[in-house]
Structure formats: structure tokens, C-alpha cells
Amino acid sequence: MATVELKDVRKTYGGRVEAVKGISIDIPDGAMCVLVGPSGCGKSTLLRMIAGLEEITSGTVSIGDKVVNTLGPAERDIAMVFQNYALYPHMKVYDNMAYGLRNRGMDKDEIDRRVRDAAGTLGLAELLERRPRELSGGQRQRVAMGRAIVRSPKAFLFDEPLSNLDAKLRGQMRIEIKNLQRSLGVTSVYVTHDQVEAMTLADTLVVMNQGLAEQVDTPIAIYERPASIFVAGFIGSPAMNLLAAEGGETGKGLKLAAGGTVKPRETSLPEAGRKVLLGVRPEHLTLVSARNNADIEMKVTAVEALGADTLAHGYPVDGDARAGELIARLPGTVRVADGDVLPLAIDAGMAHLFDAGSGKRI
Amino acid sequence: MAEAATQQSTAAALGRREQGAMLGISRRSRYIAHAILIVGVFIVAFPIYYTFVASTHSLQTILRPPLPLLPGEHFFDNYYEALFGGVGRIGGVGVGTLLFNTTVMALGIAIGKIVISVLSAFAIVFFRFPGRMFFFWVIFITLMLPVEVRILPTYKVMVDLGLIDSYTGLILPLMASATATLLFRQFFMTIPGELVEAARVDGAGPWRFFKDILMPLSKTNLAALFVIMFIYGWTQYLWPLLVTNSNDMNTIVIALRKMISFADADTEWHLVMVTSVFAILPPILVVLFMQRWFVKGLVETEK
């Protein structure tokens, strides 16, 4: 058990391609840090640098107050769970879990005790004599977890461990991983591209884009105050609506490019004429009864009735379809049909403003 | 998982049967197919059987055609003479010695080839060192140089090293193998990178990885290659002919050749036939005993 600290960690391939462009994160003891981002954002590279599988070009990685830059993966005292589980196909489940311990020269009885303990925790006790190919995907995933926990390492590293499971199993394993990590209290770094996984698992969420950490915070803080349009678009499903707008006259709020004005917040309104993007999550658009109470009118092009709520896709009625897609999440089952025009109010307190040029939060 | 696999294979089997019906494979055409196969087996097996038959008759019977189709009563006499009496034309060396020589050579070549090629493929695939690709290409290029092309320089080297008439001289020049190295390289490259990394995280160094993970995963390939290389070594002709002078270093293939004289009367055909039977027996045994592994190695990889 230990803290994991990254200080200005960089990775450059062949002196030119920068995969990770300087990332600093402090992960406190026992916390779960999730790295999330689109593919190619450098999240896996970063994880592999923590694991020692990839060399660190510059910066330092410390595990438990000890700089581990030059240590091999085995000496860092970490355990890793791989995307494709990477179980040894010719070994029984028992040997798969015991292999790392044997290599460390641990006493046989101690190995046996640890393997059986871990197998008990993960519900693998019946499967110890099987080989990986005789197991289902979920069971393999558990063995991979077991291989990590028998070692009682300083840190767990997860590299998209759930991406090969079906949706139902994924949800189930997600909760199991969360509970296991909590009860063992082992510092963990978890890489995923799935924002639901990221939101539910993380104590600290790191949203990465093109080798940089766009935002590091708790999941809810990131959801409530995204630092940039990238984060705003990546976290939350369906994605946040971004409406082109510009600052209106003092005290008059924002002029939407699609027509109409909104007053998202009392303070910090942009000066007149400044181009901004107004970010509104689909759940913060509410259906109003009268047209003159509406901040924006939406022409519906598609409806997804999910039962608990209804997603209406469309575009601002004053603009054209290319002015930007608009999605509204309406509670319950609302009767909406294609072609309807919905008067919508923007929950002004929950709206976000981003600079149109830099994409940063205002 | 296993259930699904069974279902799949039953489905596949059903599919095949339906396909068979669709292609109009009737009872009659199945008989024809079997007839062709039986004729094929007969063509291959009959000469071998006939060799065995000839090896159980006396020289006189063999020299007086036609040769009977059933085994004669000289089985024990001929085999005893060949094994312990020694064959005159090759300096009185018994077939036992020949078998021993050939076994040593074939095993040496097969095992040596496998050890060397596994190790070099291991280095080429899993290590980054300067000149890695250069060495790979050097090995690759030797594929284009068969034994016959480099036979004179090799012979000179063996003479200079004083390795004529030695097992080392028989084995060493045939041991390096580009083919086997390439085969193992291809196989090693199919091993997922994650597996290698998992082993590193588990604290397995290169040797542990080689011994605990790579070798167990390659065992079917090793077996298949062993069979191929053993037979390759067993049937070597040109090189043993050059590098052995004394009769008691002959391999069985060379001895066979030497036993046959141009004049029929000089050749002890009954002993030649016994030697032939002995010459084909070990490869057949190796294939029979290793068949399961051999086929597995060629068709599936356990991953």
C-alpha cells in the first residue's frame, strides 16, 4: 500500500512523436485513479510507464515515496490486470495465480494459503484445477484479478480490464472491482475509454486528450464543472449540447446564434460580442408549456424512448440542421414525434460557458 | 464456453453433412473415393511389404525369380546374420553398429537443430540488440544455400579440424537450420505481447519466461519439428558419404549403397533387404509414436 506520484511524466517515441506530454498526478494511498480518454490519448502509455513496461522519457514516477524510474516491472511491486487477461494458457488457474509468488521464492505453504484465500474471495475455489480455455470470459477476468491480489502489491494497474466482456457482465464486474479495491485498500490506477466505468470507479478522474491531462478532479466535480469543451463532450452520456453564442449587451445575457437570448448565470457573463459556446447537458433542458417561456425551440428529428426517460434529438428551429445537434433528455415517457417543435427552457444555473476559440471554461 | 464450442462443432459437422448432400456425394462416389485411397495405400505399402518378404528368403530364392509373395522360413537366419555376423561387403560391420551410428547422427541433428533454432528465434523475437535485423537476414539468406552448394568448403573445414570419421563431423555441419529458426520465429511472434508483459510483472526473467512459458507453449511445434528433422537426419546421404571413410562409422543409408554391387551375384540381397527393413523402421516408429503431437503441431496452436 502506497501513494503513487507522477511528476511531469513525458514519453517521446523516436525523439519526435510525443505520446505523453507532461502529466503530474498525486494518487493518495488507497485511492482509485481512473485515466479516461479517447483511443490514442496516451492513457495506456502512461499506465505502462507506471508499470515499468515502457521507458519514461522524462519526469519521475514514484510508488510509496520511492522513485521507480529505473526499476523493472517486477521490482516495482505492482500487479497488473491486462485487457485480454494474459493468463498463461498452459497453466491451471492455481498455477496462474501462484506463478508470480513462486518466482519471488515464497514459501510453498504461504503460496497455497494466499492462492486459496484469493480464490475464495473471487469465487474461484471450484475452478483451481481448470485451465484458462475451460473458463468463461468473466471467470478469466476473475483469475486475472486473483493473480493481482495474491501478491498484495503496492498498487494495482488495470488496463481496460472489462472491455472484452458483454455489457451485463461488465456492469457486474465493475461493482466487484470497486468493492474489492475498497476492501483491500490498494492504490489503483485504472485505464478505460468508457466514461460510465470512469465515473463509477474513480476517486480521482483524469480526463486525457492528446497526451495531456485536460482535467484532474473527482468525477462529480468534473461532471459539474468541466474545464474545457473536450471534457464537457467526453464526460456525460449523451454528450453535452454546445450552442454557439455571443455576449449580449450588459445585463441582457447571451445571444444564441440560433436566435433568442439566455441568461445562464448572474455573474461572469462574457462581454458583448465575445464568441462563446454555451454548454447544456441534455438533462438540463426542460420542456415548457408555452412558447414564450422557452429559451430555445427544437425541431425533433429522432426520438429514443428509454422508458425511464426519453431522448429527443433535433436542432434549434431557428437555425438549420447544420447549426448543431441538440439532444434533450426528458423525464419519463413524453409523447414526442419526429418533426415536432419543442419549446425548451435552459436550466441557467446548470449551463456552462466556454471560450469559442480556446475551448476553455470561462 | 465449452458448451458453445461443442455446439459450434456439431453445427459445423451438420453443415458438412448438408454440404455433402448438396454436392451430391452419393454412396457410389464414396465407394469410388475409397477404392482410389486403397489403391494409393497399396502402391505405397506393397514395395515395403515386398522388401520384408525378400528379407525372409535365402539368397538363392531371391536370385531365382519370381520371388514368392509370402514370407519364407529364413527370417531368423537372415536377421541374426545381419545383426551379429556382419556384412562382408562393408567390412564385416553389423547392422547394429550402422543403426547406432545413424541414430546418433539423426538424434544429434534433430536435437541440435531444435536447440539452436529455438534459442536464435528466442533472441530475435524477444530481445532488442544492435544488428538484430542484420542477423535475422543473414540466417534467412542461408536458406538459399543448400548443403550441396557449401559442401566443399565445409568438407575442408572438417578436414582441418580433424573431424573426419567422427560423430561431431557427421552432425555439426547439418545442425544450423534457417528453416527451423524461421518457423519458431513465426510461432513466437504469435505469442501475445500481453503474455510477455504479464510474465515480466510476475517477475519472470528471460530464462524463466523461456522455460516456464515459451517452451510449454511450443511443445507441439517442437514435436512436429523433431519428427521432420529426425527423418531429415536419418536419410542424409551425401554428407555422411563424404565425411566418413571407415566402415564402422557408416550410416545405414551409406552402408546400403555400399552393399550393392553391380554384379548381382556379388550382392547379398537377403542381407540388403534386412538392412532396408532396419533402415525404414526407426522413422516409421518415430512417426507412429509422435503422430498425435506431430499433427497437433502442424494444425493447432494452443493459445
XYZ file of C-alpha atoms in Angstrom:
665
model
C 0.000 0.000 0.000
C 1.459 3.261 -1.048
C 0.922 6.530 -2.772
C 1.631 6.848 -6.465
C 3.068 10.114 -7.687
C 3.698 11.239 -11.231
C 5.790 14.362 -11.796
C 5.828 15.879 -15.259
C 5.958 12.444 -16.890
C 6.671 12.503 -20.613
C 7.011 9.898 -23.311
C 8.543 10.583 -26.688
C 8.951 7.943 -29.371
C 11.970 8.214 -31.600
C 12.617 11.793 -30.473
C 9.631 13.116 -32.417
C 6.255 11.631 -31.584
C 5.102 12.811 -28.186
C 2.636 10.351 -26.692
C 2.519 11.788 -23.190
C 3.287 15.461 -22.835
C 3.963 16.068 -19.187
C 1.494 14.734 -16.678
C 1.558 15.234 -12.926
C -0.859 13.386 -10.669
C -0.779 12.545 -6.971
C -2.726 9.455 -6.055
C -3.205 9.140 -2.309
C -2.814 5.816 -0.536
C -5.744 3.504 -1.188
C -7.387 5.683 -3.818
C -8.614 4.651 -7.228
C -7.426 6.896 -10.031
C -9.067 6.417 -13.408
C -7.431 7.582 -16.625
C -10.049 8.130 -19.270
C -9.839 9.437 -22.806
C -10.352 8.540 -26.440
C -8.043 5.991 -28.055
C -4.623 7.375 -28.782
C -4.714 9.904 -25.958
C -1.748 8.298 -24.197
C -3.593 6.797 -21.250
C -2.311 3.270 -21.820
C 1.210 4.533 -22.404
C 1.051 6.382 -19.100
C -0.138 3.252 -17.303
C 2.602 1.184 -18.898
C 5.154 3.718 -17.750
C 3.877 3.354 -14.196
C 4.119 -0.421 -14.619
C 7.670 -0.237 -15.924
C 6.790 -1.822 -19.248
C 7.576 1.386 -21.095
C 10.577 3.601 -20.503
C 9.996 7.055 -19.084
C 11.470 9.737 -21.340
C 11.476 12.383 -18.626
C 9.827 13.148 -15.318
C 9.539 10.829 -12.356
C 7.212 8.083 -11.220
C 7.264 7.311 -7.508
C 5.497 4.465 -5.777
C 5.449 4.736 -1.999
C 7.795 7.760 -1.913
C 10.423 5.884 -3.893
C 11.340 6.923 -7.418
C 10.989 3.794 -9.555
C 12.007 5.145 -12.969
C 14.875 2.684 -13.401
C 13.279 -0.357 -11.795
C 11.854 -3.244 -13.816
C 8.153 -4.142 -13.562
C 8.793 -6.961 -11.094
C 10.791 -4.733 -8.729
C 8.143 -2.025 -8.583
C 5.867 -4.271 -6.571
C 2.824 -3.605 -8.707
C 0.294 -6.018 -10.158
C -1.357 -5.523 -13.490
C -4.622 -6.723 -14.978
C -4.497 -6.798 -18.764
C -7.189 -6.195 -21.333
C -7.019 -9.737 -22.701
C -6.274 -11.117 -19.229
C -2.912 -12.536 -20.399
C -3.392 -15.772 -18.478
C -0.777 -18.437 -19.099
C -2.758 -20.832 -21.324
C -0.862 -23.967 -20.354
C -1.139 -23.450 -16.598
C -4.004 -24.324 -14.319
C -5.811 -21.496 -12.569
C -3.915 -22.331 -9.389
C -0.535 -22.090 -11.120
C -1.526 -18.925 -12.924
C -2.092 -17.265 -9.570
C 0.910 -18.890 -7.889
C 3.450 -18.203 -10.637
C 4.409 -14.690 -9.559
C 4.763 -15.811 -5.950
C 6.961 -18.774 -6.885
C 9.223 -16.505 -8.888
C 9.688 -14.464 -5.754
C 10.775 -17.557 -3.880
C 7.886 -17.531 -1.467
C 7.321 -20.428 0.881
C 5.055 -23.144 -0.550
C 2.530 -23.150 2.297
C 2.285 -19.377 2.195
C 1.624 -19.508 -1.574
C -1.057 -22.115 -1.058
C -2.708 -20.073 1.684
C -2.708 -16.897 -0.409
C -3.981 -18.563 -3.574
C -6.820 -20.276 -1.711
C -7.681 -17.040 0.086
C -7.858 -15.107 -3.160
C -9.791 -17.897 -4.867
C -12.279 -17.810 -2.001
C -12.719 -14.054 -2.260
C -13.280 -14.227 -6.006
C -15.427 -17.367 -6.042
C -12.829 -19.384 -7.930
C -12.362 -22.137 -5.364
C -14.028 -24.736 -7.595
C -12.028 -23.767 -10.652
C -8.453 -24.001 -9.383
C -7.693 -27.149 -11.367
C -9.086 -25.835 -14.656
C -7.135 -24.324 -17.489
C -7.943 -20.841 -18.811
C -9.524 -22.127 -22.028
C -12.092 -24.029 -19.978
C -13.301 -20.820 -18.339
C -15.828 -18.209 -19.408
C -14.805 -14.612 -20.030
C -15.964 -13.469 -16.606
C -14.119 -16.297 -14.886
C -10.914 -15.491 -16.753
C -11.297 -11.910 -15.670
C -11.547 -13.098 -12.070
C -8.421 -15.212 -12.412
C -6.578 -12.183 -13.733
C -7.796 -10.266 -10.681
C -6.750 -13.145 -8.454
C -3.277 -13.139 -9.925
C -3.047 -9.489 -8.951
C -4.387 -9.750 -5.421
C -2.387 -12.777 -4.233
C 0.711 -10.656 -4.494
C -0.657 -7.946 -2.158
C 1.261 -5.373 -4.157
C 1.714 -1.674 -3.500
C -0.502 -0.765 -6.429
C -2.937 -2.340 -8.882
C -2.799 -1.282 -12.501
C -5.795 -2.046 -14.694
C -5.545 -1.749 -18.472
C -9.125 -1.675 -19.800
C -9.872 -4.911 -17.966
C -13.583 -5.029 -18.762
C -13.608 -4.166 -22.437
C -13.840 -7.811 -23.557
C -16.931 -8.604 -21.501
C -20.548 -8.205 -22.512
C -22.499 -5.259 -21.141
C -24.234 -7.098 -18.314
C -21.099 -8.786 -17.034
C -19.203 -5.546 -17.368
C -21.618 -3.790 -15.043
C -21.349 -6.620 -12.556
C -17.558 -6.819 -12.630
C -17.336 -3.059 -12.325
C -19.040 -3.200 -8.958
C -16.950 -6.180 -7.898
C -13.726 -4.417 -8.768
C -14.868 -1.350 -6.892
C -15.751 -3.352 -3.768
C -12.583 -5.393 -3.931
C -10.407 -2.336 -4.306
C -12.208 -0.655 -1.396
C -11.905 -3.634 0.902
C -8.255 -4.293 0.082
C -7.448 -0.591 0.184
C -4.801 -0.900 -2.516
C -3.902 2.190 -4.505
C -5.070 1.626 -8.074
C -4.696 3.149 -11.492
C -7.393 2.166 -13.955
C -7.392 2.903 -17.664
C -10.626 2.914 -19.620
C -12.271 4.618 -22.551
C -15.712 4.021 -21.113
C -16.908 7.110 -19.309
C -19.511 5.219 -17.273
C -16.767 2.993 -15.880
C -14.683 6.071 -15.250
C -17.429 7.917 -13.388
C -18.429 4.983 -11.203
C -14.984 3.702 -10.261
C -12.903 6.797 -9.788
C -11.923 8.599 -6.627
C -9.789 10.788 -8.847
C -10.664 11.070 -12.503
C -8.077 12.137 -15.063
C -9.509 13.100 -18.446
C -6.760 12.817 -21.034
C -6.587 14.212 -24.529
C -3.642 14.104 -26.921
C -1.099 13.304 -24.261
C -2.243 15.927 -21.789
C -4.410 15.766 -18.708
C -7.303 18.081 -19.547
C -8.732 17.890 -16.054
C -7.949 16.077 -12.813
C -10.651 16.052 -10.157
C -13.381 13.958 -8.575
C -15.873 12.541 -11.090
C -18.739 14.715 -9.858
C -16.658 17.879 -9.898
C -15.669 17.108 -13.483
C -19.267 16.463 -14.411
C -20.429 19.647 -12.767
C -17.597 21.916 -13.861
C -15.869 20.594 -16.979
C -12.709 22.573 -17.638
C -12.952 22.538 -21.416
C -15.275 21.626 -24.244
C -13.313 18.399 -24.690
C -14.070 17.287 -21.136
C -17.637 18.537 -21.455
C -18.162 16.432 -24.565
C -16.406 13.353 -23.224
C -17.939 13.028 -19.772
C -21.674 12.506 -19.639
C -23.884 10.488 -21.933
C -25.404 11.610 -24.187
C -22.808 14.298 -24.716
C -23.333 17.889 -23.638
C -25.017 20.211 -26.140
C -22.740 23.018 -27.274
C -24.513 26.028 -28.693
C -22.724 28.818 -30.463
C -23.495 32.167 -28.824
C -22.057 35.587 -28.183
C -22.130 38.007 -25.318
C -25.109 40.378 -25.485
C -25.457 43.879 -24.090
C -24.714 44.243 -20.408
C -27.342 42.590 -18.285
C -29.096 41.044 -21.268
C -27.459 37.644 -21.168
C -26.268 35.710 -24.201
C -27.335 35.956 -27.796
C -27.668 32.454 -29.219
C -26.511 32.053 -32.790
C -29.693 30.075 -33.274
C -31.745 33.066 -32.121
C -33.008 34.111 -28.725
C -31.190 35.068 -25.571
C -30.339 33.110 -22.473
C -29.144 34.249 -19.110
C -27.143 31.341 -17.814
C -25.746 32.882 -14.671
C -25.891 36.166 -12.861
C -22.152 36.691 -12.817
C -19.315 36.178 -15.250
C -21.230 36.870 -18.422
C -18.927 37.439 -21.350
C -18.504 40.940 -22.674
C -20.690 41.952 -25.602
C -19.677 40.395 -28.890
C -17.366 37.747 -27.469
C -17.855 34.410 -29.210
C -18.604 31.644 -26.745
C -20.063 28.168 -26.628
C -22.908 27.553 -24.275
C -22.817 24.047 -22.879
C -26.033 22.486 -21.664
C -26.367 18.860 -20.674
C -29.380 17.068 -22.212
C -30.857 16.603 -18.735
C -30.810 20.350 -18.132
C -33.154 21.143 -20.976
C -36.730 21.135 -19.716
C -39.911 21.087 -21.679
C -42.072 24.155 -21.033
C -45.708 24.562 -21.865
C -45.701 27.965 -23.551
C -43.548 29.171 -26.387
C -42.759 32.479 -24.741
C -41.257 30.755 -21.688
C -38.833 28.867 -23.921
C -35.153 29.748 -24.228
C -34.791 27.707 -27.344
C -37.045 25.768 -29.677
C -36.000 22.414 -31.003
C -37.158 20.668 -34.142
C -37.206 16.950 -33.393
C -35.556 14.593 -35.876
C -35.376 11.387 -33.829
C -36.794 10.058 -30.592
C -35.340 7.377 -28.346
C -37.787 6.254 -25.678
C -35.728 4.502 -22.997
C -38.557 4.069 -20.523
C -37.083 5.949 -17.590
C -36.574 8.908 -19.852
C -36.907 9.951 -23.443
C -34.091 11.298 -25.584
C -35.166 13.773 -28.229
C -32.630 14.530 -30.962
C -33.027 17.566 -33.160
C -31.696 21.011 -33.990
C -32.505 24.602 -32.982
C -35.537 25.562 -35.005
C -34.299 29.000 -35.954
C -31.048 27.743 -37.324
C -30.632 24.945 -39.782
C -29.706 21.343 -39.136
C -26.037 22.128 -39.553
C -26.070 24.731 -36.788
C -25.506 21.902 -34.351
C -27.290 18.903 -32.994
C -29.337 19.277 -29.888
C -30.287 16.472 -27.524
C -32.797 16.787 -24.729
C -33.358 14.205 -22.024
C -36.984 14.413 -20.990
C -38.063 12.549 -17.844
C -40.468 9.632 -18.188
C -42.206 8.806 -21.415
C -43.122 12.003 -23.186
C -45.118 11.818 -26.364
C -42.882 13.368 -28.946
C -42.871 12.632 -32.635
C -40.432 13.426 -35.421
C -40.996 16.899 -36.778
C -42.466 18.305 -33.544
C -41.180 21.626 -32.342
C -40.427 21.529 -28.619
C -40.182 24.703 -26.532
C -37.307 24.125 -24.139
C -36.004 26.056 -21.148
C -32.330 26.022 -20.307
C -31.635 25.425 -16.639
C -29.483 28.523 -16.402
C -27.732 27.519 -13.195
C -26.514 24.321 -14.792
C -25.221 25.818 -18.024
C -21.537 26.143 -18.847
C -19.685 28.752 -20.838
C -16.629 28.027 -22.919
C -14.496 30.342 -24.970
C -15.169 29.584 -28.644
C -11.508 29.995 -29.555
C -9.562 28.183 -26.838
C -12.315 25.803 -25.769
C -11.554 26.590 -22.128
C -14.150 27.192 -19.482
C -14.940 30.835 -18.795
C -17.683 -21.726 -23.230
C -17.046 -25.444 -23.681
C -20.722 -25.927 -24.372
C -20.671 -23.275 -27.016
C -17.636 -24.924 -28.576
C -19.399 -28.280 -28.753
C -22.439 -26.659 -30.225
C -20.308 -24.951 -32.780
C -18.542 -28.138 -33.758
C -21.840 -30.028 -34.028
C -23.152 -27.231 -36.159
C -20.043 -27.440 -38.291
C -20.441 -31.192 -38.606
C -24.068 -30.784 -39.608
C -23.005 -28.187 -42.104
C -20.505 -30.551 -43.598
C -23.054 -33.300 -43.908
C -25.539 -30.999 -45.550
C -22.851 -29.726 -47.830
C -22.021 -33.329 -48.687
C -25.628 -33.954 -49.588
C -25.740 -30.751 -51.575
C -22.649 -31.631 -53.532
C -24.375 -34.933 -54.360
C -21.848 -37.205 -52.716
C -23.668 -40.465 -53.202
C -22.935 -43.912 -51.854
C -21.331 -44.877 -55.135
C -18.939 -41.968 -55.317
C -17.944 -42.688 -51.736
C -17.026 -46.238 -52.804
C -15.002 -44.831 -55.658
C -13.177 -42.479 -53.318
C -12.345 -45.355 -51.015
C -11.199 -47.509 -53.897
C -8.788 -44.789 -55.025
C -7.455 -44.425 -51.488
C -6.994 -48.193 -51.146
C -5.104 -48.337 -54.443
C -2.910 -45.467 -53.189
C -2.158 -47.232 -49.917
C -1.391 -50.431 -51.816
C 1.045 -48.653 -54.147
C 2.893 -47.188 -51.173
C 2.773 -50.214 -48.913
C 3.416 -53.041 -51.327
C 7.125 -52.372 -52.007
C 7.715 -52.141 -48.268
C 5.916 -55.414 -47.725
C 7.866 -56.989 -50.569
C 11.133 -55.823 -49.047
C 10.123 -57.542 -45.831
C 9.194 -60.709 -47.743
C 12.539 -60.696 -49.528
C 14.357 -60.293 -46.235
C 12.964 -63.632 -45.061
C 14.150 -65.701 -48.018
C 17.549 -67.144 -48.773
C 19.817 -65.512 -51.363
C 19.155 -68.379 -53.764
C 15.389 -67.881 -53.649
C 15.774 -64.150 -54.236
C 18.064 -64.635 -57.217
C 15.674 -67.126 -58.814
C 12.604 -65.228 -59.984
C 9.777 -64.983 -59.387
C 10.070 -64.021 -55.746
C 7.289 -65.558 -53.637
C 4.634 -63.213 -52.250
C 4.626 -64.788 -48.803
C 7.417 -64.640 -46.178
C 9.883 -67.540 -46.248
C 11.477 -69.511 -43.403
C 14.848 -67.716 -43.219
C 13.666 -64.810 -41.076
C 15.778 -65.672 -38.018
C 18.833 -66.755 -40.006
C 18.949 -63.581 -42.093
C 18.265 -61.162 -39.266
C 20.764 -62.902 -36.976
C 23.426 -62.815 -39.658
C 22.839 -59.179 -40.466
C 22.779 -58.016 -36.861
C 25.604 -60.067 -35.388
C 27.507 -61.703 -38.209
C 28.499 -58.587 -40.068
C 28.073 -57.920 -43.742
C 31.052 -58.813 -45.876
C 30.978 -56.061 -48.474
C 31.073 -53.284 -45.901
C 33.965 -54.733 -43.918
C 32.053 -57.067 -41.673
C 30.268 -54.343 -39.745
C 26.958 -55.477 -38.250
C 23.679 -53.725 -38.870
C 23.572 -52.945 -35.142
C 26.564 -50.627 -35.468
C 25.034 -48.967 -38.510
C 21.795 -48.404 -36.640
C 23.674 -46.962 -33.702
C 25.651 -44.575 -35.940
C 22.570 -43.430 -37.758
C 20.593 -42.978 -34.570
C 23.328 -40.864 -33.040
C 23.510 -38.733 -36.169
C 19.744 -38.336 -36.609
C 19.163 -37.546 -32.940
C 22.142 -35.192 -32.874
C 20.914 -33.309 -35.910
C 17.289 -33.172 -34.744
C 18.021 -32.107 -31.180
C 20.873 -29.801 -32.174
C 18.784 -28.094 -34.829
C 15.915 -27.595 -32.418
C 18.080 -26.228 -29.611
C 19.919 -23.817 -31.880
C 16.880 -22.610 -33.779
C 14.716 -22.193 -30.665
C 17.423 -20.153 -28.999
C 18.135 -17.972 -32.018
C 14.425 -17.374 -32.643
C 14.042 -16.513 -28.953
C 16.799 -13.928 -29.267
C 15.463 -12.461 -32.495
C 11.864 -12.151 -31.355
C 12.127 -11.171 -27.702
C 15.322 -9.147 -27.407
C 16.320 -5.803 -28.798
C 20.010 -5.757 -29.639
C 22.074 -3.941 -32.233
C 22.153 -5.776 -35.543
C 19.053 -7.793 -34.737
C 17.578 -7.483 -38.198
C 21.013 -7.965 -39.780
C 21.438 -11.319 -38.085
C 17.911 -12.281 -38.952
C 18.588 -11.637 -42.619
C 21.899 -13.478 -42.505
C 20.089 -16.511 -41.149
C 17.356 -16.051 -43.711
C 19.801 -15.882 -46.616
C 21.427 -19.200 -45.678
C 18.088 -20.742 -46.617
C 19.165 -20.228 -50.205
C 22.334 -22.253 -49.710
C 21.566 -25.973 -49.571
C 24.118 -28.420 -48.148
C 25.302 -29.352 -51.651
C 26.371 -25.819 -52.507
C 28.569 -25.322 -49.481
C 29.743 -28.912 -49.298
C 33.346 -28.407 -50.417
C 34.272 -25.587 -48.058
C 32.500 -27.413 -45.250
C 34.469 -30.547 -46.044
C 37.722 -28.585 -45.973
C 36.848 -27.137 -42.583
C 36.046 -30.592 -41.222
C 39.339 -31.990 -42.513
C 41.289 -29.106 -40.969
C 39.559 -29.619 -37.666
C 40.284 -33.354 -37.822
C 36.632 -34.234 -37.632
C 36.544 -36.803 -40.417
C 35.139 -40.117 -39.204
C 33.662 -38.628 -36.062
C 30.124 -38.123 -34.855
C 30.839 -34.426 -34.482
C 31.826 -34.263 -38.125
C 28.630 -36.031 -39.116
C 26.347 -33.847 -37.020
C 27.790 -30.371 -36.705
C 27.585 -29.083 -40.300
C 23.954 -30.169 -40.615
C 22.840 -28.662 -37.354
C 22.265 -24.990 -38.111
C 18.865 -24.532 -39.663
C 17.353 -21.403 -41.096
C 14.058 -23.149 -41.760
C 13.528 -24.160 -38.165
C 14.623 -20.734 -36.924
C 12.082 -19.086 -39.201
C 9.334 -21.465 -38.107
C 9.959 -20.715 -34.458
C 10.244 -17.009 -35.174
C 6.810 -17.057 -36.784
C 5.384 -19.026 -33.890
C 6.949 -16.813 -31.227
C 5.589 -13.721 -32.942
C 2.049 -15.028 -32.478
C 2.517 -15.064 -28.711
C 0.614 -12.021 -27.447
C 2.710 -9.161 -26.094
C 0.492 -9.036 -23.031
C 1.582 -12.542 -22.083
C 5.213 -11.493 -22.213
C 4.424 -8.436 -20.134
C 2.386 -10.430 -17.624
C 5.411 -12.670 -17.146
C 7.634 -9.637 -16.625
C 5.261 -8.249 -13.994
C 5.221 -11.700 -12.389
C 8.969 -11.472 -12.002
C 9.986 -13.974 -14.653
C 13.358 -13.137 -16.195
C 14.234 -14.194 -19.749
C 15.210 -17.739 -18.786
C 12.209 -18.300 -16.574
C 9.979 -16.990 -19.349
C 11.676 -19.303 -21.829
C 11.438 -22.351 -19.591
C 8.052 -21.821 -17.920
C 6.028 -20.204 -20.664
C 7.622 -20.314 -24.083
C 8.686 -23.973 -24.114
C 5.408 -25.391 -22.763
C 3.537 -23.347 -25.359
C 5.799 -24.600 -28.166
C 5.783 -28.273 -27.294
C 3.574 -29.318 -30.206
C 5.786 -27.355 -32.582
C 8.867 -28.911 -31.027
C 7.435 -32.381 -31.547
C 6.478 -31.738 -35.151
C 9.873 -30.315 -35.904
C 11.595 -33.176 -34.139
C 9.854 -35.706 -36.384
C 10.737 -33.797 -39.541
C 14.330 -33.222 -38.500
C 14.859 -36.783 -37.305
C 13.807 -38.137 -40.670
C 15.899 -35.493 -42.417
C 18.943 -36.624 -40.422
C 18.174 -40.300 -40.867
C 18.013 -40.071 -44.640
C 21.123 -37.934 -45.139
C 23.238 -39.372 -47.926
C 25.777 -37.019 -49.478
C 27.340 -35.595 -46.348
C 27.864 -38.903 -44.472
C 29.279 -40.356 -47.678
C 31.948 -37.646 -47.766
C 32.811 -37.314 -44.145
C 33.094 -40.995 -43.184
C 35.778 -43.270 -44.562
C 35.996 -46.133 -42.139
C 33.305 -48.798 -42.375
C 32.339 -48.718 -38.735
C 31.375 -45.038 -38.976
C 28.971 -45.627 -41.855
C 25.339 -44.716 -41.534
C 22.780 -47.257 -42.603
C 21.930 -45.426 -45.818
C 25.569 -45.317 -46.907
C 26.112 -48.933 -45.958
C 23.101 -49.954 -48.020
C 24.599 -48.286 -51.035
C 27.952 -49.937 -50.451
C 26.385 -53.369 -50.035
C 25.015 -53.352 -53.528
C 27.482 -54.403 -56.171
C 26.961 -54.029 -59.883
C 27.112 -57.754 -60.323
C 24.001 -59.377 -58.938
C 25.849 -62.442 -57.758
C 28.185 -60.412 -55.520
C 25.322 -58.765 -53.687
C 23.950 -60.469 -50.627
C 20.405 -59.450 -51.399
C 18.865 -61.136 -48.403
C 21.064 -59.030 -46.123
C 20.427 -55.907 -48.176
C 16.738 -56.469 -47.650
C 17.181 -56.936 -43.896
C 19.197 -53.727 -43.756
C 16.488 -51.928 -45.741
C 13.861 -53.047 -43.270
C 16.020 -51.757 -40.443
C 16.606 -48.514 -42.285
C 12.914 -47.700 -42.601
C 11.848 -48.986 -39.210
C 13.017 -46.122 -36.926
C 11.462 -43.300 -38.969
C 8.193 -45.243 -39.062
C 8.335 -45.762 -35.302
C 9.077 -42.086 -34.664
C 6.154 -41.017 -36.812
C 3.822 -43.591 -35.245
C 4.663 -42.653 -31.683
C 4.718 -38.930 -32.255
C 1.871 -38.759 -34.733
C -0.592 -37.226 -32.307
C 1.838 -34.432 -31.390
C 3.015 -34.089 -34.944
C -0.457 -33.442 -36.343
C -1.326 -31.170 -33.422
C 1.830 -29.172 -34.045
C 1.001 -28.685 -37.680
C -2.651 -27.724 -37.314
C -3.260 -26.049 -33.995
C -1.510 -23.714 -31.680
C -2.591 -23.767 -28.102
C -3.179 -20.202 -27.099
